[in-house]
JSON list of C-alpha atoms in Angstrom, two decimals:
[
{"chain": "A", "resi": 1, "resn": "GLY", "atom": "CA", "xyz": [-77.75, -256.86, -122.31]},
{"chain": "A", "resi": 2, "resn": "SER", "atom": "CA", "xyz": [-76.11, -260.55, -123.08]},
{"chain": "A", "resi": 3, "resn": "TYR", "atom": "CA", "xyz": [-74.79, -261.54, -126.53]},
{"chain": "A", "resi": 4, "resn": "ARG", "atom": "CA", "xyz": [-73.02, -264.57, -127.79]},
{"chain": "A", "resi": 5, "resn": "GLU", "atom": "CA", "xyz": [-69.94, -264.44, -130.43]},
{"chain": "A", "resi": 6, "resn": "TYR", "atom": "CA", "xyz": [-70.25, -267.52, -132.00]},
{"chain": "A", "resi": 7, "resn": "TYR", "atom": "CA", "xyz": [-67.68, -269.54, -133.46]},
{"chain": "A", "resi": 8, "resn": "ILE", "atom": "CA", "xyz": [-66.28, -272.48, -136.02]},
{"chain": "A", "resi": 9, "resn": "LEU", "atom": "CA", "xyz": [-62.75, -273.29, -136.60]},
{"chain": "A", "resi": 10, "resn": "VAL", "atom": "CA", "xyz": [-61.48, -273.73, -139.98]},
{"chain": "A", "resi": 11, "resn": "ASP", "atom": "CA", "xyz": [-58.48, -275.95, -141.98]},
{"chain": "A", "resi": 12, "resn": "GLU", "atom": "CA", "xyz": [-57.60, -272.74, -143.79]},
{"chain": "A", "resi": 13, "resn": "GLY", "atom": "CA", "xyz": [-57.96, -273.43, -147.69]},
{"chain": "A", "resi": 14, "resn": "ALA", "atom": "CA", "xyz": [-59.71, -277.04, -146.82]},
{"chain": "A", "resi": 15, "resn": "SER", "atom": "CA", "xyz": [-62.46, -277.22, -144.87]},
{"chain": "A", "resi": 16, "resn": "CYS", "atom": "CA", "xyz": [-64.35, -275.84, -141.78]},
{"chain": "A", "resi": 17, "resn": "MET", "atom": "CA", "xyz": [-64.15, -278.13, -139.16]},
{"chain": "A", "resi": 18, "resn": "ASN", "atom": "CA", "xyz": [-68.28, -279.21, -137.10]},
{"chain": "A", "resi": 19, "resn": "ASP", "atom": "CA", "xyz": [-69.59, -276.79, -135.29]},
{"chain": "A", "resi": 20, "resn": "ILE", "atom": "CA", "xyz": [-68.85, -277.66, -131.67]},
{"chain": "A", "resi": 21, "resn": "GLY", "atom": "CA", "xyz": [-70.89, -274.92, -130.55]},
{"chain": "A", "resi": 22, "resn": "LEU", "atom": "CA", "xyz": [-67.44, -272.66, -129.81]},
{"chain": "A", "resi": 23, "resn": "TYR", "atom": "CA", "xyz": [-68.84, -269.07, -128.21]},
{"chain": "A", "resi": 24, "resn": "TYR", "atom": "CA", "xyz": [-67.85, -266.07, -125.74]},
{"chain": "A", "resi": 25, "resn": "GLN", "atom": "CA", "xyz": [-70.86, -264.67, -123.78]},
{"chain": "A", "resi": 26, "resn": "ILE", "atom": "CA", "xyz": [-70.69, -261.27, -123.04]},
{"chain": "A", "resi": 27, "resn": "ASN", "atom": "CA", "xyz": [-72.10, -259.40, -121.21]},
{"chain": "A", "resi": 28, "resn": "VAL", "atom": "CA", "xyz": [-73.39, -255.65, -121.93]},
{"chain": "A", "resi": 29, "resn": "VAL", "atom": "CA", "xyz": [-73.26, -253.05, -118.70]},
{"chain": "A", "resi": 30, "resn": "PRO", "atom": "CA", "xyz": [-74.45, -249.50, -119.48]},
{"chain": "A", "resi": 31, "resn": "MET", "atom": "CA", "xyz": [-72.22, -247.16, -118.40]},
{"chain": "A", "resi": 32, "resn": "ASN", "atom": "CA", "xyz": [-72.17, -245.63, -114.68]},
{"chain": "A", "resi": 33, "resn": "LEU", "atom": "CA", "xyz": [-70.48, -241.97, -114.72]},
{"chain": "A", "resi": 34, "resn": "ALA", "atom": "CA", "xyz": [-70.51, -241.82, -110.67]},
{"chain": "A", "resi": 35, "resn": "TYR", "atom": "CA", "xyz": [-68.45, -240.28, -108.37]},
{"chain": "A", "resi": 36, "resn": "SER", "atom": "CA", "xyz": [-67.47, -238.52, -105.23]},
{"chain": "A", "resi": 37, "resn": "VAL", "atom": "CA", "xyz": [-66.44, -235.01, -104.51]},
{"chain": "A", "resi": 38, "resn": "VAL", "atom": "CA", "xyz": [-62.60, -236.42, -101.83]},
{"chain": "A", "resi": 39, "resn": "SER", "atom": "CA", "xyz": [-61.36, -233.55, -101.28]},
{"chain": "A", "resi": 40, "resn": "ASP", "atom": "CA", "xyz": [-62.41, -229.00, -103.23]},
{"chain": "A", "resi": 41, "resn": "THR", "atom": "CA", "xyz": [-59.30, -226.14, -102.01]},
{"chain": "A", "resi": 42, "resn": "VAL", "atom": "CA", "xyz": [-61.18, -223.83, -104.30]},
{"chain": "A", "resi": 43, "resn": "PRO", "atom": "CA", "xyz": [-61.46, -220.66, -102.06]},
{"chain": "A", "resi": 44, "resn": "THR", "atom": "CA", "xyz": [-65.09, -220.02, -100.98]},
{"chain": "A", "resi": 45, "resn": "GLN", "atom": "CA", "xyz": [-64.59, -216.29, -100.99]},
{"chain": "A", "resi": 46, "resn": "SER", "atom": "CA", "xyz": [-62.91, -213.78, -103.50]},
{"chain": "A", "resi": 47, "resn": "ASN", "atom": "CA", "xyz": [-62.54, -210.40, -104.79]},
{"chain": "A", "resi": 48, "resn": "SER", "atom": "CA", "xyz": [-64.63, -209.17, -107.28]},
{"chain": "A", "resi": 49, "resn": "ASN", "atom": "CA", "xyz": [-63.29, -209.42, -110.71]},
{"chain": "A", "resi": 50, "resn": "GLY", "atom": "CA", "xyz": [-59.92, -211.75, -108.23]},
{"chain": "A", "resi": 51, "resn": "THR", "atom": "CA", "xyz": [-59.82, -214.80, -109.73]},
{"chain": "A", "resi": 52, "resn": "SER", "atom": "CA", "xyz": [-59.43, -218.34, -107.20]},
{"chain": "A", "resi": 53, "resn": "ALA", "atom": "CA", "xyz": [-57.91, -221.53, -107.74]},
{"chain": "A", "resi": 54, "resn": "GLY", "atom": "CA", "xyz": [-57.23, -224.65, -106.37]},
{"chain": "A", "resi": 55, "resn": "VAL", "atom": "CA", "xyz": [-57.80, -228.02, -106.97]},
{"chain": "A", "resi": 56, "resn": "ILE", "atom": "CA", "xyz": [-60.89, -230.92, -107.01]},
{"chain": "A", "resi": 57, "resn": "SER", "atom": "CA", "xyz": [-60.18, -234.79, -105.91]},
{"chain": "A", "resi": 58, "resn": "ILE", "atom": "CA", "xyz": [-62.57, -236.83, -107.27]},
{"chain": "A", "resi": 59, "resn": "ARG", "atom": "CA", "xyz": [-62.94, -240.87, -106.70]},
{"chain": "A", "resi": 60, "resn": "ASN", "atom": "CA", "xyz": [-64.73, -242.75, -109.51]},
{"chain": "A", "resi": 61, "resn": "ASP", "atom": "CA", "xyz": [-67.26, -244.97, -108.59]},
{"chain": "A", "resi": 62, "resn": "GLY", "atom": "CA", "xyz": [-68.27, -245.82, -111.47]},
{"chain": "A", "resi": 63, "resn": "ASN", "atom": "CA", "xyz": [-68.11, -248.73, -113.09]},
{"chain": "A", "resi": 64, "resn": "VAL", "atom": "CA", "xyz": [-65.69, -247.64, -116.57]},
{"chain": "A", "resi": 65, "resn": "SER", "atom": "CA", "xyz": [-62.09, -245.97, -116.92]},
{"chain": "A", "resi": 66, "resn": "TRP", "atom": "CA", "xyz": [-62.20, -241.75, -117.23]},
{"chain": "A", "resi": 67, "resn": "PHE", "atom": "CA", "xyz": [-59.37, -241.08, -120.04]},
{"chain": "A", "resi": 68, "resn": "ASN", "atom": "CA", "xyz": [-57.67, -237.48, -119.62]},
{"chain": "A", "resi": 69, "resn": "ILE", "atom": "CA", "xyz": [-57.71, -237.38, -124.13]},
{"chain": "A", "resi": 70, "resn": "GLY", "atom": "CA", "xyz": [-58.88, -239.34, -126.78]},
{"chain": "A", "resi": 71, "resn": "LYS", "atom": "CA", "xyz": [-62.34, -239.66, -128.02]},
{"chain": "A", "resi": 72, "resn": "PHE", "atom": "CA", "xyz": [-64.28, -239.35, -124.87]},
{"chain": "A", "resi": 73, "resn": "PRO", "atom": "CA", "xyz": [-62.23, -237.04, -121.83]},
{"chain": "A", "resi": 74, "resn": "VAL", "atom": "CA", "xyz": [-63.62, -237.00, -118.81]},
{"chain": "A", "resi": 75, "resn": "ARG", "atom": "CA", "xyz": [-64.11, -233.83, -117.96]},
{"chain": "A", "resi": 76, "resn": "LEU", "atom": "CA", "xyz": [-65.43, -231.08, -115.72]},
{"chain": "A", "resi": 77, "resn": "GLY", "atom": "CA", "xyz": [-68.42, -229.13, -116.90]},
{"chain": "A", "resi": 78, "resn": "THR", "atom": "CA", "xyz": [-71.27, -226.80, -116.06]},
{"chain": "A", "resi": 79, "resn": "SER", "atom": "CA", "xyz": [-74.60, -228.20, -115.12]},
{"chain": "A", "resi": 80, "resn": "SER", "atom": "CA", "xyz": [-78.28, -227.06, -113.71]},
{"chain": "A", "resi": 81, "resn": "PRO", "atom": "CA", "xyz": [-79.13, -227.22, -116.88]},
{"chain": "A", "resi": 82, "resn": "PRO", "atom": "CA", "xyz": [-75.61, -229.50, -118.49]},
{"chain": "A", "resi": 83, "resn": "ASP", "atom": "CA", "xyz": [-73.63, -226.65, -121.37]},
{"chain": "A", "resi": 84, "resn": "ARG", "atom": "CA", "xyz": [-74.14, -223.84, -119.29]},
{"chain": "A", "resi": 85, "resn": "VAL", "atom": "CA", "xyz": [-72.21, -220.49, -119.23]},
{"chain": "A", "resi": 86, "resn": "SER", "atom": "CA", "xyz": [-71.10, -219.65, -115.87]},
{"chain": "A", "resi": 87, "resn": "GLN", "atom": "CA", "xyz": [-70.44, -216.02, -114.76]},
{"chain": "A", "resi": 88, "resn": "PHE", "atom": "CA", "xyz": [-66.91, -217.64, -113.06]},
{"chain": "A", "resi": 89, "resn": "ARG", "atom": "CA", "xyz": [-65.87, -218.48, -116.56]},
{"chain": "A", "resi": 90, "resn": "ASP", "atom": "CA", "xyz": [-61.96, -218.14, -117.05]},
{"chain": "A", "resi": 91, "resn": "SER", "atom": "CA", "xyz": [-58.90, -218.35, -119.78]},
{"chain": "A", "resi": 92, "resn": "SER", "atom": "CA", "xyz": [-58.09, -221.10, -118.83]},
{"chain": "A", "resi": 93, "resn": "TRP", "atom": "CA", "xyz": [-60.78, -223.24, -118.90]},
{"chain": "A", "resi": 94, "resn": "VAL", "atom": "CA", "xyz": [-61.18, -226.15, -121.85]},
{"chain": "A", "resi": 95, "resn": "GLY", "atom": "CA", "xyz": [-64.11, -224.12, -123.56]},
{"chain": "A", "resi": 96, "resn": "SER", "atom": "CA", "xyz": [-66.80, -221.39, -122.00]},
{"chain": "A", "resi": 97, "resn": "THR", "atom": "CA", "xyz": [-68.59, -224.59, -120.38]},
{"chain": "A", "resi": 98, "resn": "ARG", "atom": "CA", "xyz": [-65.93, -227.45, -119.51]},
{"chain": "A", "resi": 99, "resn": "ILE", "atom": "CA", "xyz": [-63.86, -225.80, -116.65]},
{"chain": "A", "resi": 100, "resn": "ALA", "atom": "CA", "xyz": [-61.12, -228.72, -116.39]},
{"chain": "A", "resi": 101, "resn": "ASN", "atom": "CA", "xyz": [-59.90, -232.23, -117.75]},
{"chain": "A", "resi": 102, "resn": "GLN", "atom": "CA", "xyz": [-58.55, -234.49, -114.97]},
{"chain": "A", "resi": 103, "resn": "ASN", "atom": "CA", "xyz": [-55.18, -234.40, -115.09]},
{"chain": "A", "resi": 104, "resn": "GLN", "atom": "CA", "xyz": [-54.69, -238.35, -114.20]},
{"chain": "A", "resi": 105, "resn": "PHE", "atom": "CA", "xyz": [-54.50, -239.64, -118.39]},
{"chain": "A", "resi": 106, "resn": "TRP", "atom": "CA", "xyz": [-56.64, -243.28, -116.84]},
{"chain": "A", "resi": 107, "resn": "VAL", "atom": "CA", "xyz": [-58.53, -243.59, -113.87]},
{"chain": "A", "resi": 108, "resn": "LYS", "atom": "CA", "xyz": [-59.93, -246.83, -113.29]},
{"chain": "A", "resi": 109, "resn": "PRO", "atom": "CA", "xyz": [-62.54, -248.04, -110.86]},
{"chain": "A", "resi": 110, "resn": "GLY", "atom": "CA", "xyz": [-61.75, -247.46, -107.20]},
{"chain": "A", "resi": 111, "resn": "GLU", "atom": "CA", "xyz": [-59.37, -244.64, -108.10]},
{"chain": "A", "resi": 112, "resn": "THR", "atom": "CA", "xyz": [-58.99, -240.40, -107.29]},
{"chain": "A", "resi": 113, "resn": "ALA", "atom": "CA", "xyz": [-58.37, -237.45, -111.04]},
{"chain": "A", "resi": 114, "resn": "THR", "atom": "CA", "xyz": [-58.11, -234.42, -109.67]},
{"chain": "A", "resi": 115, "resn": "PHE", "atom": "CA", "xyz": [-59.06, -230.89, -111.72]},
{"chain": "A", "resi": 116, "resn": "ASN", "atom": "CA", "xyz": [-57.18, -228.42, -111.93]},
{"chain": "A", "resi": 117, "resn": "VAL", "atom": "CA", "xyz": [-59.97, -225.37, -111.49]},
{"chain": "A", "resi": 118, "resn": "SER", "atom": "CA", "xyz": [-59.12, -221.45, -112.06]},
{"chain": "A", "resi": 119, "resn": "LEU", "atom": "CA", "xyz": [-62.90, -219.38, -111.40]},
{"chain": "A", "resi": 120, "resn": "LYS", "atom": "CA", "xyz": [-62.82, -215.52, -112.52]},
{"chain": "A", "resi": 121, "resn": "SER", "atom": "CA", "xyz": [-65.35, -214.05, -110.72]},
{"chain": "A", "resi": 122, "resn": "PRO", "atom": "CA", "xyz": [-67.81, -211.15, -111.25]},
{"chain": "A", "resi": 123, "resn": "ASP", "atom": "CA", "xyz": [-67.58, -207.58, -110.85]},
{"chain": "A", "resi": 124, "resn": "VAL", "atom": "CA", "xyz": [-70.55, -207.34, -108.39]},
{"chain": "A", "resi": 125, "resn": "GLY", "atom": "CA", "xyz": [-70.24, -208.92, -105.16]},
{"chain": "A", "resi": 126, "resn": "GLY", "atom": "CA", "xyz": [-72.58, -211.06, -103.58]},
{"chain": "A", "resi": 127, "resn": "THR", "atom": "CA", "xyz": [-73.24, -215.22, -102.71]},
{"chain": "A", "resi": 128, "resn": "TYR", "atom": "CA", "xyz": [-72.35, -216.88, -105.87]},
{"chain": "A", "resi": 129, "resn": "ASN", "atom": "CA", "xyz": [-73.44, -220.77, -106.83]},
{"chain": "A", "resi": 130, "resn": "GLU", "atom": "CA", "xyz": [-71.89, -222.52, -109.15]},
{"chain": "A", "resi": 131, "resn": "SER", "atom": "CA", "xyz": [-73.24, -225.90, -109.80]},
{"chain": "A", "resi": 132, "resn": "LEU", "atom": "CA", "xyz": [-70.47, -228.75, -111.63]},
{"chain": "A", "resi": 133, "resn": "ALA", "atom": "CA", "xyz": [-70.97, -232.44, -112.53]},
{"chain": "A", "resi": 134, "resn": "LEU", "atom": "CA", "xyz": [-68.48, -234.70, -114.63]},
{"chain": "A", "resi": 135, "resn": "VAL", "atom": "CA", "xyz": [-69.22, -235.40, -118.24]},
{"chain": "A", "resi": 136, "resn": "ALA", "atom": "CA", "xyz": [-68.06, -237.97, -120.78]},
{"chain": "A", "resi": 137, "resn": "ASP", "atom": "CA", "xyz": [-67.91, -235.73, -123.69]},
{"chain": "A", "resi": 138, "resn": "GLY", "atom": "CA", "xyz": [-69.25, -237.05, -126.51]},
{"chain": "A", "resi": 139, "resn": "ILE", "atom": "CA", "xyz": [-71.02, -239.86, -124.47]},
{"chain": "A", "resi": 140, "resn": "THR", "atom": "CA", "xyz": [-72.74, -238.90, -121.54]},
{"chain": "A", "resi": 141, "resn": "TRP", "atom": "CA", "xyz": [-73.48, -236.57, -118.43]},
{"chain": "A", "resi": 142, "resn": "SER", "atom": "CA", "xyz": [-73.36, -238.06, -114.84]},
{"chain": "A", "resi": 143, "resn": "SER", "atom": "CA", "xyz": [-76.57, -237.66, -112.64]},
{"chain": "A", "resi": 144, "resn": "GLN", "atom": "CA", "xyz": [-74.88, -236.66, -110.00]},
{"chain": "A", "resi": 145, "resn": "THR", "atom": "CA", "xyz": [-73.73, -232.39, -109.69]},
{"chain": "A", "resi": 146, "resn": "PHE", "atom": "CA", "xyz": [-72.74, -230.79, -106.48]},
{"chain": "A", "resi": 147, "resn": "ALA", "atom": "CA", "xyz": [-72.15, -226.67, -106.49]},
{"chain": "A", "resi": 148, "resn": "HIS", "atom": "CA", "xyz": [-69.69, -224.66, -105.48]},
{"chain": "A", "resi": 149, "resn": "GLN", "atom": "CA", "xyz": [-71.06, -221.65, -103.39]},
{"chain": "A", "resi": 150, "resn": "MET", "atom": "CA", "xyz": [-68.24, -218.77, -103.77]},
{"chain": "A", "resi": 151, "resn": "LEU", "atom": "CA", "xyz": [-68.83, -214.45, -101.65]},
{"chain": "A", "resi": 152, "resn": "VAL", "atom": "CA", "xyz": [-67.96, -212.24, -104.20]},
{"chain": "A", "resi": 153, "resn": "ARG", "atom": "CA", "xyz": [-66.79, -209.20, -101.67]},
{"chain": "A", "resi": 154, "resn": "GLN", "atom": "CA", "xyz": [-66.83, -205.91, -103.87]},
{"chain": "A", "resi": 155, "resn": "ASP", "atom": "CA", "xyz": [-63.80, -204.47, -104.32]},
{"chain": "A", "resi": 156, "resn": "PHE", "atom": "CA", "xyz": [-64.63, -200.92, -103.88]},
{"chain": "A", "resi": 157, "resn": "ASP", "atom": "CA", "xyz": [-60.64, -199.49, -104.49]},
{"chain": "A", "resi": 158, "resn": "ALA", "atom": "CA", "xyz": [-60.61, -201.63, -108.08]},
{"chain": "A", "resi": 159, "resn": "ALA", "atom": "CA", "xyz": [-63.92, -200.70, -108.39]},
{"chain": "A", "resi": 160, "resn": "PHE", "atom": "CA", "xyz": [-62.96, -196.37, -108.13]},
{"chain": "A", "resi": 161, "resn": "GLN", "atom": "CA", "xyz": [-59.09, -197.30, -110.51]},
{"chain": "A", "resi": 162, "resn": "ASN", "atom": "CA", "xyz": [-62.00, -197.44, -113.27]},
{"chain": "A", "resi": 163, "resn": "THR", "atom": "CA", "xyz": [-64.04, -194.46, -112.70]},
{"chain": "A", "resi": 164, "resn": "SER", "atom": "CA", "xyz": [-62.97, -191.88, -115.39]},
{"chain": "A", "resi": 165, "resn": "THR", "atom": "CA", "xyz": [-64.73, -188.40, -112.67]},
{"chain": "A", "resi": 166, "resn": "SER", "atom": "CA", "xyz": [-62.24, -186.72, -111.73]},
{"chain": "A", "resi": 167, "resn": "VAL", "atom": "CA", "xyz": [-61.69, -185.08, -107.45]},
{"chain": "A", "resi": 168, "resn": "VAL", "atom": "CA", "xyz": [-60.95, -181.47, -107.36]}
]
């Protein structure tokens, strides 16, 4: 909305001056957590139970700055639905549904943030999709999501090492 904050001059300890209509017009616009994925170096193939690491670079196309600490840090989270526990969760994640904080302390509109990402592949081979989105924790989720597809190859050597049968 649009707001006016009015002020009057005061002669401290004596009186208030005549109101000359001094005010500031303040226009408040809704937060827009918009972005574009610039690059994604996270591998698209992995062995079962393997770990894949990479960097996702995301440009701030919105109207507010992003911070990596404080009351409302911007993080990369699981989406579709939001706050879903991922089958790719890794011990390096910020939380069970938050993959990473942005590396930069402050990212202004038009600048690019980078996120170090680590994904632990499921133990069963197949093609998996992970939906991701930005979240300003405590305020809002971005309405945008992007997908990362991973082909997980069954690691038969590891599967045989984990069996308790013996060959005679």
